Amino acid sequence: MTDAPRTAAQASRRVLLGISGGIAAYKACELARLLVKAGHQVQVAMSEAATRFVGPITLQALSGREVALDSWHPLRASGMDHIDLVREADAFVIAPASADLLARAAAGMADDLLATLLLARDAVPTLLAPAMNRAMWAHPAVQRNAAQLRGDGLRLAGPGSGEQACGEVGDGRMLEPEQLMWEIEALWQPRLLQGRRVLLTAGPTFEAWDEVRGLSNRSSGKMGWALARAAWEAGAEVVLVAGPTALAPAYGVRTLSVESALQMRDAVQAELAHAPFDLFIAAAAVADWRPEARPGKIKKQPDGLPPLPQLRLNPDILAEVAARADAPFCVGFAAEAEHLVAHAQAKRERKGVPLLVGNLGPQTFGREDSSCVLIDAQGVRELPRMGKLDLARRLVAEIAPRLPARA
Ligand code: C5P
């Protein structure tokens, strides 16, 4: 997951971060740091048990604000922290949410500050990140409480699966702080693609020449990752067919890792054959040609160059999808070096896609920000330079109303 720097366009929000008692409380320190780094204002509230795991002074230093600890020593002059702290917030996050906290919240109890804040939260978007031993999480009582809380309109993020602090392995790990950042920022995004299925290609492709060498390009995959995240935030089920990149796996998204254009084409066609999609976004920088692959490693010639490989044309994945009888709404990308609008307009028609996003390759490849032009049958629209995640959210907002209603 990328930890992209925040740009001016990204909003600063107020987050009330509740921490209940569990070993994962140490990860809440990192979450507080990431929230602050992303430009948000963080107010921490800790349960008494949480303070046994991490010191409030740590959270105070990370958030730059005194930590709320209980209702009897309020931070606000009104003396009503249990109301004021949650009224001031744009989101209320409890990470970790212990089994005990889930039980008290499900029962509607108000026996400490965190539980009371949950009762008083009103319309504030709220996220709980459960964390506990796998047997505790699997216990019918905990599952009953989790189902109750979901039914009450709370969003539960995770838990994840894997090694636990107790040494056991299974479901119950708190999501990683970076994953929680995706969940928290999603709370503020409109669910424009709720119920939609989105297929995406991203990153470069690598075309092997022999078993160690090959052709590729400078695509970092960042724009495709941002689009996958923006589509997921908007409520879509996202499948990402990704060429080789250095990026961490995109959270919440089913990723199929491929290497070559042929593998990318096969993965895309197999997904389309399996179940229909509403939207296909081809953000990958697919290599136009592939060398005739050779087994082993071509030996260096002491007295000259090896015979250059025969190049073959790769299939045009986007054009093939757009030509299908059951084609989803298709969005293509065009990275041009010059005459952006004219080339992108011609490309839109050649590929037979309703919408094409054009940008200047050298000004976008590998960067954290980008600008683009949107080209459809009606004409051309410019979107100014901004962070790739903001740009991806703008693109989702442009695309969503163009999707035909589901049959
Ligand atoms: O033809 P060009 O590579 O400029 O077209 C760019 C658009 O077409 C992008 O959306 C890219 O993902 C897609 N494409 C593709 N398969 C190819 C070449 C490009 O899907 N072989």
Coordinates of C-alpha atoms in Angstrom, one line a residue, residues 19-26 29 45-59 67 69 96:
I19 CA -8.2 2.5 21.9
S20 CA -9.4 -0.4 24.0
G21 CA -7.4 -3.0 25.9
G22 CA -5.5 -5.5 23.8
I23 CA -1.9 -6.1 22.7
A24 CA -2.8 -4.6 19.3
A25 CA -3.0 -1.2 21.1
Y26 CA 0.7 -0.8 20.1
C29 CA 0.3 4.3 17.9
A45 CA -9.6 8.3 23.9
M46 CA -8.3 5.3 25.7
S47 CA -10.0 2.8 28.0
E48 CA -8.4 2.0 31.3
A49 CA -7.3 -1.4 30.0
A50 CA -5.6 0.2 26.9
T51 CA -3.4 2.3 29.2
R52 CA -1.9 -1.1 30.5
F53 CA -0.6 -1.8 27.0
V54 CA 0.6 1.6 25.9
G55 CA 1.1 4.8 27.8
P56 CA -1.2 7.8 27.1
I57 CA 1.9 10.0 26.9
T58 CA 2.9 8.2 23.7
L59 CA -0.5 8.9 22.1
V67 CA -5.7 11.9 25.6
L69 CA -9.1 8.8 29.7
P96 CA -8.2 -2.2 18.6

